[in-house]
mmCIF file with all atom_site columns, C-alpha atoms in Angstrom:
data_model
loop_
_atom_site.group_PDB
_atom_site.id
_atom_site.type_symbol
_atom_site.label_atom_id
_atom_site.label_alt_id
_atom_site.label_comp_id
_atom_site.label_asym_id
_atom_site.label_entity_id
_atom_site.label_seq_id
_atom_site.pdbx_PDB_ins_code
_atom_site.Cartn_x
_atom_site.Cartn_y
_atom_site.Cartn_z
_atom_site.occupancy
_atom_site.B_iso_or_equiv
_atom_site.pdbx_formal_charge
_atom_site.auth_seq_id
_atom_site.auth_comp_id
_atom_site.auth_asym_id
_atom_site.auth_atom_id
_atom_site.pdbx_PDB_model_num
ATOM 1   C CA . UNK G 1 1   ? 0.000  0.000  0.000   1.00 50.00 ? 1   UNK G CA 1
ATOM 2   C CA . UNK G 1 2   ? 3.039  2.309  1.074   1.00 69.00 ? 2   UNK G CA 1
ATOM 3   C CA . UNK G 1 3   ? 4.286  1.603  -2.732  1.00 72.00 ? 3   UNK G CA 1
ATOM 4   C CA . UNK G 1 4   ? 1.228  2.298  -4.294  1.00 74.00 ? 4   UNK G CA 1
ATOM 5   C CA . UNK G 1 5   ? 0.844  5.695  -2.750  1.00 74.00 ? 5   UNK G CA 1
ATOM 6   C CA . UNK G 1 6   ? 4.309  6.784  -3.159  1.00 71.00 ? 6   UNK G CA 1
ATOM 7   C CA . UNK G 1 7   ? 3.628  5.771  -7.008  1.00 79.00 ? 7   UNK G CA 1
ATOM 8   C CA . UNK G 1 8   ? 0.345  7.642  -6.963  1.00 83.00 ? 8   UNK G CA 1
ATOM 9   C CA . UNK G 1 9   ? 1.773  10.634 -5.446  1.00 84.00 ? 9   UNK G CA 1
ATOM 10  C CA . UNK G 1 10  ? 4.865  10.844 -7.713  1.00 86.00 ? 10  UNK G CA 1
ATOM 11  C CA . UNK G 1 11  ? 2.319  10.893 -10.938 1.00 89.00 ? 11  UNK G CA 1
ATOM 12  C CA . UNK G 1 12  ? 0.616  13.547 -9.172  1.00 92.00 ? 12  UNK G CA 1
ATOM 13  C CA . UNK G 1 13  ? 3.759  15.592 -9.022  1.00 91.00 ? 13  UNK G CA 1
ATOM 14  C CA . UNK G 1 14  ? 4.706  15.048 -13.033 1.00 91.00 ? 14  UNK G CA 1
ATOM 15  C CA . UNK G 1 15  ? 1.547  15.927 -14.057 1.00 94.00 ? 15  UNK G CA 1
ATOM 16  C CA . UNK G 1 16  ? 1.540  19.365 -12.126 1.00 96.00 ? 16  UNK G CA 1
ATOM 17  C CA . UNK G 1 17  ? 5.145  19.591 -13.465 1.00 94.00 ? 17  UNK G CA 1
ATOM 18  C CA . UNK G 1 18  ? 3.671  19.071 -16.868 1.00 94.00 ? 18  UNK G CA 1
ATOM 19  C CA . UNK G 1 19  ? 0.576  21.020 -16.689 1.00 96.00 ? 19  UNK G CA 1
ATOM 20  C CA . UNK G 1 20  ? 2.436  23.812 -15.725 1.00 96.00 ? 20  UNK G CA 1
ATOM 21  C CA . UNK G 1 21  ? 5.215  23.830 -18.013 1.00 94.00 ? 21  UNK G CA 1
ATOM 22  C CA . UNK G 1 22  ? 2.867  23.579 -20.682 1.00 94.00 ? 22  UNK G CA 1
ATOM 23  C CA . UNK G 1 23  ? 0.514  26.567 -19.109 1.00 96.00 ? 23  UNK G CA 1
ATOM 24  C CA . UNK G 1 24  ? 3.904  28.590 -19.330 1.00 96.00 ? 24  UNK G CA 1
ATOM 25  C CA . UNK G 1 25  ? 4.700  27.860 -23.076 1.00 95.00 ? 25  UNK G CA 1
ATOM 26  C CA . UNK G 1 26  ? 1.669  28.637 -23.999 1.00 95.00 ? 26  UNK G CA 1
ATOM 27  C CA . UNK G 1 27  ? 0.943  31.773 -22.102 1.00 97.00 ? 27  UNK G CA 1
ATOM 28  C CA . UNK G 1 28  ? 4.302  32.615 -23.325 1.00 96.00 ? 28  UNK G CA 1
ATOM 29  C CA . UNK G 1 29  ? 3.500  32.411 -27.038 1.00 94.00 ? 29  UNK G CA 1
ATOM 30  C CA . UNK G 1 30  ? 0.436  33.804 -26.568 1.00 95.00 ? 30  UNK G CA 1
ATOM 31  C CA . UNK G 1 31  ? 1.499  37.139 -24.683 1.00 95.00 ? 31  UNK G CA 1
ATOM 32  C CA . UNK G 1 32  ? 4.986  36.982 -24.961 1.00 94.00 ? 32  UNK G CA 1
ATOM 33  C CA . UNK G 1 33  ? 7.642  35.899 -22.153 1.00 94.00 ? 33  UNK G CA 1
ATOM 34  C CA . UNK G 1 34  ? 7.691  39.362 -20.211 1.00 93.00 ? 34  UNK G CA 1
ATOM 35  C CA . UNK G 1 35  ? 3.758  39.583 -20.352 1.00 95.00 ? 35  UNK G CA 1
ATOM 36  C CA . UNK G 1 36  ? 3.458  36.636 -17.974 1.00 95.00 ? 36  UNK G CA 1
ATOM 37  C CA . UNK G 1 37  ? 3.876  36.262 -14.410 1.00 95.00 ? 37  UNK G CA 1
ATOM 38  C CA . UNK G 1 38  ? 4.005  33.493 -12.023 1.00 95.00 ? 38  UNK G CA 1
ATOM 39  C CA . UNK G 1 39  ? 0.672  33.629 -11.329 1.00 96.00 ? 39  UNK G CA 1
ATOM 40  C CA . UNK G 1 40  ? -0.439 33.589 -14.482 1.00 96.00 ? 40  UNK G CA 1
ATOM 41  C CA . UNK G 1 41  ? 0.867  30.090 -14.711 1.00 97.00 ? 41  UNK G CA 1
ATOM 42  C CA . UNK G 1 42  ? -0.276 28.863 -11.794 1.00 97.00 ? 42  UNK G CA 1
ATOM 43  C CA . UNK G 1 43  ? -3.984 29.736 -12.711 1.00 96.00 ? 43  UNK G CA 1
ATOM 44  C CA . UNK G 1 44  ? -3.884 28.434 -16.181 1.00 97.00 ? 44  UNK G CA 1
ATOM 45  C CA . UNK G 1 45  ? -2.211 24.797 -14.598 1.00 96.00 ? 45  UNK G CA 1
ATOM 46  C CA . UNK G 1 46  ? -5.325 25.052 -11.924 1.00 95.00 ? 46  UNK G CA 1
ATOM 47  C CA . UNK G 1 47  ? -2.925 25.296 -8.508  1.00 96.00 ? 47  UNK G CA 1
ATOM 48  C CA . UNK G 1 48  ? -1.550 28.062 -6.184  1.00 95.00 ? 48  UNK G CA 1
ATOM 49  C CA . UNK G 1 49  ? 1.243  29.909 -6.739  1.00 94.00 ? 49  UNK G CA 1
ATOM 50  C CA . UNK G 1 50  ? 2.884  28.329 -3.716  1.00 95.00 ? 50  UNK G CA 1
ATOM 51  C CA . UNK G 1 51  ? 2.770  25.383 -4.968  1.00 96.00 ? 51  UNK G CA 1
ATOM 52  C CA . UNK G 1 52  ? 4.196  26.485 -8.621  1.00 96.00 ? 52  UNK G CA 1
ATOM 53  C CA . UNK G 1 53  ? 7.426  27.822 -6.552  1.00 95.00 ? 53  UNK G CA 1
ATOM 54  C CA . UNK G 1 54  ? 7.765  24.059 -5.616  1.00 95.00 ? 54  UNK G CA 1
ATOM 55  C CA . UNK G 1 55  ? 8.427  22.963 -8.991  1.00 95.00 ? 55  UNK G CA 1
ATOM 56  C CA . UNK G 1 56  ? 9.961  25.901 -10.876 1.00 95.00 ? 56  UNK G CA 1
ATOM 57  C CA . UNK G 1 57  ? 12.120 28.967 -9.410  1.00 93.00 ? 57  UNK G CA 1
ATOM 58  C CA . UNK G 1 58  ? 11.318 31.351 -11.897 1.00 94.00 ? 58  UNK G CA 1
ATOM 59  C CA . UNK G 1 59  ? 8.748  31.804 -15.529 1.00 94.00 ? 59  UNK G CA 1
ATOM 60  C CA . UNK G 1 60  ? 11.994 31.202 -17.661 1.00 95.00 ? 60  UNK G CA 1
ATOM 61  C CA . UNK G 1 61  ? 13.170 28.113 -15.555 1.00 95.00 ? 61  UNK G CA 1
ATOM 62  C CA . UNK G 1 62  ? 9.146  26.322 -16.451 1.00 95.00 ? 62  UNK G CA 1
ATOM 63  C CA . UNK G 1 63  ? 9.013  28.151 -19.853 1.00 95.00 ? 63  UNK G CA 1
ATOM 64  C CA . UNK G 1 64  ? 12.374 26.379 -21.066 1.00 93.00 ? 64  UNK G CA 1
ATOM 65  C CA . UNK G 1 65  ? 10.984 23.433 -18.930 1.00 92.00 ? 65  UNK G CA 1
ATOM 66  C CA . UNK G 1 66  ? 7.821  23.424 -21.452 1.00 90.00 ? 66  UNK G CA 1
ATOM 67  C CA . UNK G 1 67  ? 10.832 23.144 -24.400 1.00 87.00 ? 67  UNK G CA 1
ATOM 68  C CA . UNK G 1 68  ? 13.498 20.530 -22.794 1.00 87.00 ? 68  UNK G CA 1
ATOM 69  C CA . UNK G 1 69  ? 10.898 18.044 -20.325 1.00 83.00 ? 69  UNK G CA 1
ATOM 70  C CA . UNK G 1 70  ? 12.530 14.961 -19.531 1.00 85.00 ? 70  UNK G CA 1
ATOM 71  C CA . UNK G 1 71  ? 15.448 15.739 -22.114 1.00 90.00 ? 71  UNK G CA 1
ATOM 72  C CA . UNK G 1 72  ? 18.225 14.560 -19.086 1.00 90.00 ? 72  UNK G CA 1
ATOM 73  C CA . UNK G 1 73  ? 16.524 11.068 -18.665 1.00 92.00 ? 73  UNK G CA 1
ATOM 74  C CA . UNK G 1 74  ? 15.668 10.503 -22.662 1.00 92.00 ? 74  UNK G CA 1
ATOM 75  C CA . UNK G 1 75  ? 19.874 10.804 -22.993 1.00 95.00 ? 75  UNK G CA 1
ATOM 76  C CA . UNK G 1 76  ? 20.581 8.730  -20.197 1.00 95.00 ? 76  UNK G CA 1
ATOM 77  C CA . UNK G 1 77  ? 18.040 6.344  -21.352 1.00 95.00 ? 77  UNK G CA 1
ATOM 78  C CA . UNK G 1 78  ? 19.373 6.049  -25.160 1.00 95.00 ? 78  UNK G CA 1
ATOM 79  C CA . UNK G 1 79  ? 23.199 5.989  -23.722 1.00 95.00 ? 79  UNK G CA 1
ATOM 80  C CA . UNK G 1 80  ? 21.963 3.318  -21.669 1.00 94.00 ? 80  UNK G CA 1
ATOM 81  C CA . UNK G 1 81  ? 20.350 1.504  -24.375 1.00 95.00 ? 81  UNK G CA 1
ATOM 82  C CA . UNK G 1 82  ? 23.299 1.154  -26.822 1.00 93.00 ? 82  UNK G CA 1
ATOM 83  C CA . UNK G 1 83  ? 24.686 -1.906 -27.825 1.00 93.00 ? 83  UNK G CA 1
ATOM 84  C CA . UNK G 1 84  ? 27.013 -3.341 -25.387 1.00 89.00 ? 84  UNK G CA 1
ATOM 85  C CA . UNK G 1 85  ? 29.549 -3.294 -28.685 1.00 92.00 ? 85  UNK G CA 1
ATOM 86  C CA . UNK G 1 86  ? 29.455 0.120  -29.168 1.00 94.00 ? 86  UNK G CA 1
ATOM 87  C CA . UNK G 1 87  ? 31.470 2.281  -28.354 1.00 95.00 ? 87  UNK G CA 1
ATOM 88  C CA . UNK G 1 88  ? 30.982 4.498  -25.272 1.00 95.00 ? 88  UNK G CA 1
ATOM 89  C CA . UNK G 1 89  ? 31.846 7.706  -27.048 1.00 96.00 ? 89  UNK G CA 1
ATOM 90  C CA . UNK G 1 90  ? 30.108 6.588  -29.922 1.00 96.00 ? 90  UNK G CA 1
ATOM 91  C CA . UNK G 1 91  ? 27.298 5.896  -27.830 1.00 96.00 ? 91  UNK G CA 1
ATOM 92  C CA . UNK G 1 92  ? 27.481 8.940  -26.083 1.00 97.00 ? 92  UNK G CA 1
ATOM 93  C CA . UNK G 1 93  ? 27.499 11.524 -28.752 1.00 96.00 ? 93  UNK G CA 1
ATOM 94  C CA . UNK G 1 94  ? 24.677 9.933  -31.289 1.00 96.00 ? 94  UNK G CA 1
ATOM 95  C CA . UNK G 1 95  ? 22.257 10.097 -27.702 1.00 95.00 ? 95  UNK G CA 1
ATOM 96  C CA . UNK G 1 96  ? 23.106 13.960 -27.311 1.00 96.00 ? 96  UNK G CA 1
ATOM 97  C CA . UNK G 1 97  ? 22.912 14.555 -31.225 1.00 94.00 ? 97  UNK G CA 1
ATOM 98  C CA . UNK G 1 98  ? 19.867 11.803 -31.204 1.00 92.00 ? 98  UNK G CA 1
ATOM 99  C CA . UNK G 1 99  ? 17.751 13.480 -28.418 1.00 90.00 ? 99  UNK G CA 1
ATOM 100 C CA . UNK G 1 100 ? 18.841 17.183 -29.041 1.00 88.00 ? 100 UNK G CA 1
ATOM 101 C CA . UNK G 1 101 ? 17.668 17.223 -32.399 1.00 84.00 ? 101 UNK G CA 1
ATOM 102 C CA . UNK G 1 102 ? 14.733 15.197 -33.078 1.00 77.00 ? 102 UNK G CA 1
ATOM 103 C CA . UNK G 1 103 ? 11.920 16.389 -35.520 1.00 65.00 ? 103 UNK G CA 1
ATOM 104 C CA . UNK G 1 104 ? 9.996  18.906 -34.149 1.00 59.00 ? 104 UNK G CA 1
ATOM 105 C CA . UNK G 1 105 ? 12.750 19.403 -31.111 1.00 59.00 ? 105 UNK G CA 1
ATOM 106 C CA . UNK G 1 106 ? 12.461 22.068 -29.405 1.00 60.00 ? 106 UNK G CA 1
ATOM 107 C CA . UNK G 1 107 ? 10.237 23.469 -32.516 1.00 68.00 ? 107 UNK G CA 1
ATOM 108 C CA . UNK G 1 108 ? 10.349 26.156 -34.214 1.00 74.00 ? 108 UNK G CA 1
ATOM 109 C CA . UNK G 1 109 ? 7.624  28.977 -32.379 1.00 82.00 ? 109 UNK G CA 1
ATOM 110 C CA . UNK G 1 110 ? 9.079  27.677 -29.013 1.00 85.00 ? 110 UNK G CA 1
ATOM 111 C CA . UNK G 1 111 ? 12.719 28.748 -30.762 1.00 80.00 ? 111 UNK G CA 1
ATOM 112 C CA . UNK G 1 112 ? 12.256 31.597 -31.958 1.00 84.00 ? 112 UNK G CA 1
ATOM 113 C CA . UNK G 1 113 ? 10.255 32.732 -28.551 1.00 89.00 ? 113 UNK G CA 1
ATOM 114 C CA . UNK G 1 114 ? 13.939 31.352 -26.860 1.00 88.00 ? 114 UNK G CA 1
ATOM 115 C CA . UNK G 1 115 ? 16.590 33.214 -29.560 1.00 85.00 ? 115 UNK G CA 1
ATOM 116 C CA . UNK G 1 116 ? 14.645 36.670 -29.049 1.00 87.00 ? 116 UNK G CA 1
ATOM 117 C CA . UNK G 1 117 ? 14.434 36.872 -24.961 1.00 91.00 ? 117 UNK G CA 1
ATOM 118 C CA . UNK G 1 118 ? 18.016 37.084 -23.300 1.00 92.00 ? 118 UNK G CA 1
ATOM 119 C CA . UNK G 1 119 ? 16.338 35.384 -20.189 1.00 94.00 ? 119 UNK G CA 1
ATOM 120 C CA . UNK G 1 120 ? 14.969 32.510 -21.943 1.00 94.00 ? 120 UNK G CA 1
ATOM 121 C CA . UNK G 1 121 ? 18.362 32.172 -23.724 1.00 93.00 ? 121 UNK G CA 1
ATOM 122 C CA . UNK G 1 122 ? 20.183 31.491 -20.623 1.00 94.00 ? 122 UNK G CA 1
ATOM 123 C CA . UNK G 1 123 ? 17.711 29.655 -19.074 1.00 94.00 ? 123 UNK G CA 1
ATOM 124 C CA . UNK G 1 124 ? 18.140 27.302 -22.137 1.00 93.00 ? 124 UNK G CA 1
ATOM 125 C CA . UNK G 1 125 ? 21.507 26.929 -21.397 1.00 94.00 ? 125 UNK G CA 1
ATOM 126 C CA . UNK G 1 126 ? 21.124 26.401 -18.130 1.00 93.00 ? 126 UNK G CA 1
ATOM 127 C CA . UNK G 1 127 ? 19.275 23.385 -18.135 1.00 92.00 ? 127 UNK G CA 1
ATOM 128 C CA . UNK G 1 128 ? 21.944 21.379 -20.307 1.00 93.00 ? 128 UNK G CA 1
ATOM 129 C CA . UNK G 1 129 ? 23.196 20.499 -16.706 1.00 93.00 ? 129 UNK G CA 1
ATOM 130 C CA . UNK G 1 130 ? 20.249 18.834 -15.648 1.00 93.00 ? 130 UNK G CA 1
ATOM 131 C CA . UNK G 1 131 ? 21.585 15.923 -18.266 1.00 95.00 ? 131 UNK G CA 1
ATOM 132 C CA . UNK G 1 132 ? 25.472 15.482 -15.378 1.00 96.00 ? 132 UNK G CA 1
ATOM 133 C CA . UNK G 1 133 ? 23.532 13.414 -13.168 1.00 95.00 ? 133 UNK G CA 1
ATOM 134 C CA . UNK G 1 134 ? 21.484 10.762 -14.921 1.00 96.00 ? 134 UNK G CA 1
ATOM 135 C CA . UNK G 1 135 ? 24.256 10.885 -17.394 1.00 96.00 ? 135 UNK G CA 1
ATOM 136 C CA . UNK G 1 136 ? 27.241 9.893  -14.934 1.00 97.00 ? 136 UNK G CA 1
ATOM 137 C CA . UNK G 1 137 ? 24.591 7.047  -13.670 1.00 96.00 ? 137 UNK G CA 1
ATOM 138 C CA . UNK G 1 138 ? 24.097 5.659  -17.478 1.00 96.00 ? 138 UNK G CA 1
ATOM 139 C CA . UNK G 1 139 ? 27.680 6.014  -18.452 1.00 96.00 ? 139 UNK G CA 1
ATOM 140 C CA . UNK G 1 140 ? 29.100 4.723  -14.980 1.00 95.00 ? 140 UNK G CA 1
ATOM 141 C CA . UNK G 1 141 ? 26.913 1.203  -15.332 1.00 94.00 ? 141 UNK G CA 1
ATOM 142 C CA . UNK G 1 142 ? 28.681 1.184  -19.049 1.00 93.00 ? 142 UNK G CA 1
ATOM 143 C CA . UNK G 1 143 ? 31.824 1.310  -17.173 1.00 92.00 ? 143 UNK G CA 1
ATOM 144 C CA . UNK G 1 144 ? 30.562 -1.667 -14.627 1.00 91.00 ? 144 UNK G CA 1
ATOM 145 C CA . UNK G 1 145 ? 30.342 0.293  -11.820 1.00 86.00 ? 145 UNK G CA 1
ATOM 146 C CA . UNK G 1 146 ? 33.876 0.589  -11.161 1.00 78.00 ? 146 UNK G CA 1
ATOM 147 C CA . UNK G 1 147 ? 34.580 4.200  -10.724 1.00 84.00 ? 147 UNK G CA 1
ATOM 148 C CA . UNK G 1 148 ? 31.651 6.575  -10.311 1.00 89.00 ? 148 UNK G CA 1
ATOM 149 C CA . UNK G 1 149 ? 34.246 9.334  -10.191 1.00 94.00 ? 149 UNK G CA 1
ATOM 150 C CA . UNK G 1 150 ? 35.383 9.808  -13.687 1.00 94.00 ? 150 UNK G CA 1
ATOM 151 C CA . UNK G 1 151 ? 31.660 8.577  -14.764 1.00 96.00 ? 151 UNK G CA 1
ATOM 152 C CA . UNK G 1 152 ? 30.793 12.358 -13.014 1.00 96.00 ? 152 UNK G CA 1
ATOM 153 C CA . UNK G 1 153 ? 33.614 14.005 -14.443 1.00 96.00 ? 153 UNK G CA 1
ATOM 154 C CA . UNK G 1 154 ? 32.886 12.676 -17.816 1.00 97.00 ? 154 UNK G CA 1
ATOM 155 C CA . UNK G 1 155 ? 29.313 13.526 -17.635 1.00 97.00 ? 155 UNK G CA 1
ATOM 156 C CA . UNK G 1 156 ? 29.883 17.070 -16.548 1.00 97.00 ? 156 UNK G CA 1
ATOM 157 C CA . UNK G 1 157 ? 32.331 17.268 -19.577 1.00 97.00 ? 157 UNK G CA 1
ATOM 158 C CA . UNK G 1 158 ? 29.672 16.048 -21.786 1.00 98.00 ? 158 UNK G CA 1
ATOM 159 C CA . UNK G 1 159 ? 26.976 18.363 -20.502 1.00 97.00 ? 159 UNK G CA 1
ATOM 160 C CA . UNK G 1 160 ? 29.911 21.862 -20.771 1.00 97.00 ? 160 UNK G CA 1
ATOM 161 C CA . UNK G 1 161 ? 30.507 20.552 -24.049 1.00 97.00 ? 161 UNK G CA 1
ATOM 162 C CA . UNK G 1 162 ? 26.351 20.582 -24.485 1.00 96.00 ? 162 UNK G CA 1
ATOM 163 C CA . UNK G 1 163 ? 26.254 23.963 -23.129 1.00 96.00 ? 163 UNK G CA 1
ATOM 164 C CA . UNK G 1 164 ? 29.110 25.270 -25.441 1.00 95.00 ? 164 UNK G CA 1
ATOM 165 C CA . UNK G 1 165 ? 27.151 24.180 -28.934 1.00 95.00 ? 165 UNK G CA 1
ATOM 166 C CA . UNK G 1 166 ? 23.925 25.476 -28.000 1.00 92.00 ? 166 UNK G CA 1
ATOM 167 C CA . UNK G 1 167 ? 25.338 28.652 -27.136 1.00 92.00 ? 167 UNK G CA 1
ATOM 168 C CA . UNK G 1 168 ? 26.965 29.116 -30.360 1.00 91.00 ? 168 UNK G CA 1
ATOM 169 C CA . UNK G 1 169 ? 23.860 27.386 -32.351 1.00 89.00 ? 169 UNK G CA 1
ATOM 170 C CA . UNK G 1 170 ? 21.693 30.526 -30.573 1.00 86.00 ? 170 UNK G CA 1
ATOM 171 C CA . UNK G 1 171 ? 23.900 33.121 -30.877 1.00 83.00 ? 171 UNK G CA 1
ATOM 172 C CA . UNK G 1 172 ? 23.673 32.128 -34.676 1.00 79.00 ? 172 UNK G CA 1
ATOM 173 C CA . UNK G 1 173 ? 19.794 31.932 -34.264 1.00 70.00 ? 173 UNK G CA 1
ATOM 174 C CA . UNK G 1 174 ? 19.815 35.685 -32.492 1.00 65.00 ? 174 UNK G CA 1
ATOM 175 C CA . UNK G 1 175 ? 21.937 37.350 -34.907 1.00 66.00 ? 175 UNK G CA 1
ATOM 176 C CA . UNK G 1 176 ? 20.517 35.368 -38.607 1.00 61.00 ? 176 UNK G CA 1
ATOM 177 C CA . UNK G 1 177 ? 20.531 37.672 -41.216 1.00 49.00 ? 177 UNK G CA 1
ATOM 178 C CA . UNK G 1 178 ? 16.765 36.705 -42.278 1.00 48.00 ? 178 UNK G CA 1
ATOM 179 C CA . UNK G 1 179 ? 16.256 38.722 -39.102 1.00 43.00 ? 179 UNK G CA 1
ATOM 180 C CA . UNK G 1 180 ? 13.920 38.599 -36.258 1.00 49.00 ? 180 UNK G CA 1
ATOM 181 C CA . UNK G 1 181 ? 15.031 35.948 -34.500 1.00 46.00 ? 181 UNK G CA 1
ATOM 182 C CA . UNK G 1 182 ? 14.160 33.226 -37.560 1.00 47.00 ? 182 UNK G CA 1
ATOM 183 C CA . UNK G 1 183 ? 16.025 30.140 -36.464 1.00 48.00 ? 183 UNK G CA 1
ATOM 184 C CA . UNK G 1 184 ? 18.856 29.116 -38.204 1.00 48.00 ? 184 UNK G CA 1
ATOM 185 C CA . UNK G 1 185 ? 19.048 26.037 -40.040 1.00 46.00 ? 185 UNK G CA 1
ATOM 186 C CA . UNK G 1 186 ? 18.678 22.971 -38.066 1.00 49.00 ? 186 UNK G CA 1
ATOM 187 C CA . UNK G 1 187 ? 21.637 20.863 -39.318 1.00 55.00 ? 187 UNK G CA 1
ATOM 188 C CA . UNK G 1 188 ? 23.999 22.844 -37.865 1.00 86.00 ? 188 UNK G CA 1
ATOM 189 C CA . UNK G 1 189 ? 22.725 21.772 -34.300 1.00 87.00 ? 189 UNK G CA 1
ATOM 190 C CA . UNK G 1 190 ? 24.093 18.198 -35.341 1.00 92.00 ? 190 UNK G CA 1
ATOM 191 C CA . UNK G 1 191 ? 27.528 20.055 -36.554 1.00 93.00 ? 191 UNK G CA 1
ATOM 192 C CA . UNK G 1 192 ? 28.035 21.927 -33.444 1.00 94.00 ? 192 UNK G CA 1
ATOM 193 C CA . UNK G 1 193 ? 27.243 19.028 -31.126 1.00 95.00 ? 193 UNK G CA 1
ATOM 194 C CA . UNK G 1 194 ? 29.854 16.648 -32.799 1.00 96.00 ? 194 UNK G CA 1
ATOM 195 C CA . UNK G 1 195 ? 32.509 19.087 -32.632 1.00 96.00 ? 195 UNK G CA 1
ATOM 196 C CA . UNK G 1 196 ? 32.114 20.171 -29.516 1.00 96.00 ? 196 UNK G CA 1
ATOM 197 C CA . UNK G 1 197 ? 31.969 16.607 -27.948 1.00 97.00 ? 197 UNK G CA 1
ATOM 198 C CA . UNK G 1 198 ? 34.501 15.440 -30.078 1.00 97.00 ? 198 UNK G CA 1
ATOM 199 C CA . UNK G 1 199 ? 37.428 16.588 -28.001 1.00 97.00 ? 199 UNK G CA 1
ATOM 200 C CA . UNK G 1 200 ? 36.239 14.444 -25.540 1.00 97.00 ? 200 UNK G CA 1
ATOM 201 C CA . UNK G 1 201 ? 36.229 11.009 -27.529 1.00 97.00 ? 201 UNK G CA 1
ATOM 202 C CA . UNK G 1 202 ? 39.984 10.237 -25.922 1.00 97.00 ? 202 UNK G CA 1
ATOM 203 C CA . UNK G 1 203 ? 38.918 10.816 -22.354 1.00 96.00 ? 203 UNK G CA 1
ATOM 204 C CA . UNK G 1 204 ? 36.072 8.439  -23.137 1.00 96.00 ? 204 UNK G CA 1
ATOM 205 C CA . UNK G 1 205 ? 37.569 5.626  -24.943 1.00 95.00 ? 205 UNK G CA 1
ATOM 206 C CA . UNK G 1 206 ? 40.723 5.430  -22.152 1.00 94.00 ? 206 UNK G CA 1
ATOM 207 C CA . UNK G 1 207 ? 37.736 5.214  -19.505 1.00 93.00 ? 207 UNK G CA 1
ATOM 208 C CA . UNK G 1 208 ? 36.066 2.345  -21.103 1.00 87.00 ? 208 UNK G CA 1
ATOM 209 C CA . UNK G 1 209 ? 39.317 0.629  -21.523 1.00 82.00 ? 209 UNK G CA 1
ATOM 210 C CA . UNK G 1 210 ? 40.502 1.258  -18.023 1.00 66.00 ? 210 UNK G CA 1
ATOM 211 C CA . UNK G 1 211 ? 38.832 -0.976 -15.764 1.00 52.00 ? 211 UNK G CA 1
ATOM 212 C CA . UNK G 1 212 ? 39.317 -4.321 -18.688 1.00 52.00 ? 212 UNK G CA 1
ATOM 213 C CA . UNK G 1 213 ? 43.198 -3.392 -17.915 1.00 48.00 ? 213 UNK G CA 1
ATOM 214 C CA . UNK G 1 214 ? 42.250 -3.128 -14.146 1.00 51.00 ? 214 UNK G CA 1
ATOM 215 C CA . UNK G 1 215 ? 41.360 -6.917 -13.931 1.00 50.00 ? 215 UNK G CA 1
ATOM 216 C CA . UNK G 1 216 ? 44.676 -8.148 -15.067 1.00 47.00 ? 216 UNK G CA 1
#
């Protein structure tokens, strides 16, 4: 019965984190990021505004929310899911490429409402270190569990590396000569991603090749 309730009241939770992420996106379109407030949100998702500050510290932090849910676990998950044969930088870098640019991802009215507020810009950003933790787990049980440590490390180098191609991809976005904040084309996403992780391949491979050399 304990589990049960625990599960109940943990869908309860998601789908007030969803319902108001999705309130704030589409407020946000609607009236435009600096038209909404708080409690704006919290109305349209049907709760208090109390209860909104338990999920989200700010507009920005739900409105990008609305843009990357669940983004950290969906690359965790598909890093997770690779081959046992493949290789871990291999099977790191087509999850962040994989999950970062999927049709329709983040889309383009939800982009362009991102490339032309500075707030929403870094609040993008900001979330690409939500992806560290579930990461390290993911690439730590493709190391066998032997040394969390550098499974963190990595991970945090995979999520700066993250960070550093989306900034350039929106700074491209901001400034594109079709003007107003009309998105770039998407296949440079893929382009930026790959060579920003791809200084990172070395550190990688020797870390999946570490703990075989450990057992002899």
């Amino acid at each position: 019965m304990t589990t049960r309730r625990a599960g109940l009241r943990e869908r309860k939770k998601q789908a007030t984190r969803e319902a108001l992420r999705e309130a704030a996106l589409r407020l946000a379109l609607e009236r435009g990021p600096d038209n909404v407030r708080v409690d704006d949100i919290a109305e349209a998702a049907g709760v208090s505004p109390r209860t909104y500050n338990n999920y989200f510290s700010s507009r920005e932090e739900a409105i990008v929310a609305a843009v990357t849910a669940e983004r950290e676990s969906r690359v965790a998950a598909a890093v997770a899911a690779r081959p046992a044969d493949v290789r871990l930088a291999d099977g790191v870098l087509d999850a962040i490429v994989e999950q970062y640019t999927a049709p329709g991802e983040p889309g383009r009215d939800a982009l362009l409402l991102i490339t032309t507020s500075p707030a929403l810009r870094n609040a993008f950003l900001d979330a690409t270190a939500a992806i560290e933790h579930p990461l390290a787990d993911a690439i730590d049980d493709r190391l066998g569990g032997t040394d969390p440590f550098t499974a963190r490390v990595l991970a945090a180098s995979v999520a700066a590396a993250v960070h550093v191609a989306l900034e350039r991809w929106l700074q491209q976005a901001a400034t594109s000569p079709a003007g107003g904040g009309l998105v770039v084309p998407a296949g440079s996403l893929p382009d930026l991603l790959r060579t920003a992780l791809a200084p990172l391949t070395p550190a990688l491979d020797a870390a999946e090749v570490r703990p075989r050399c450990d057992e002899h």
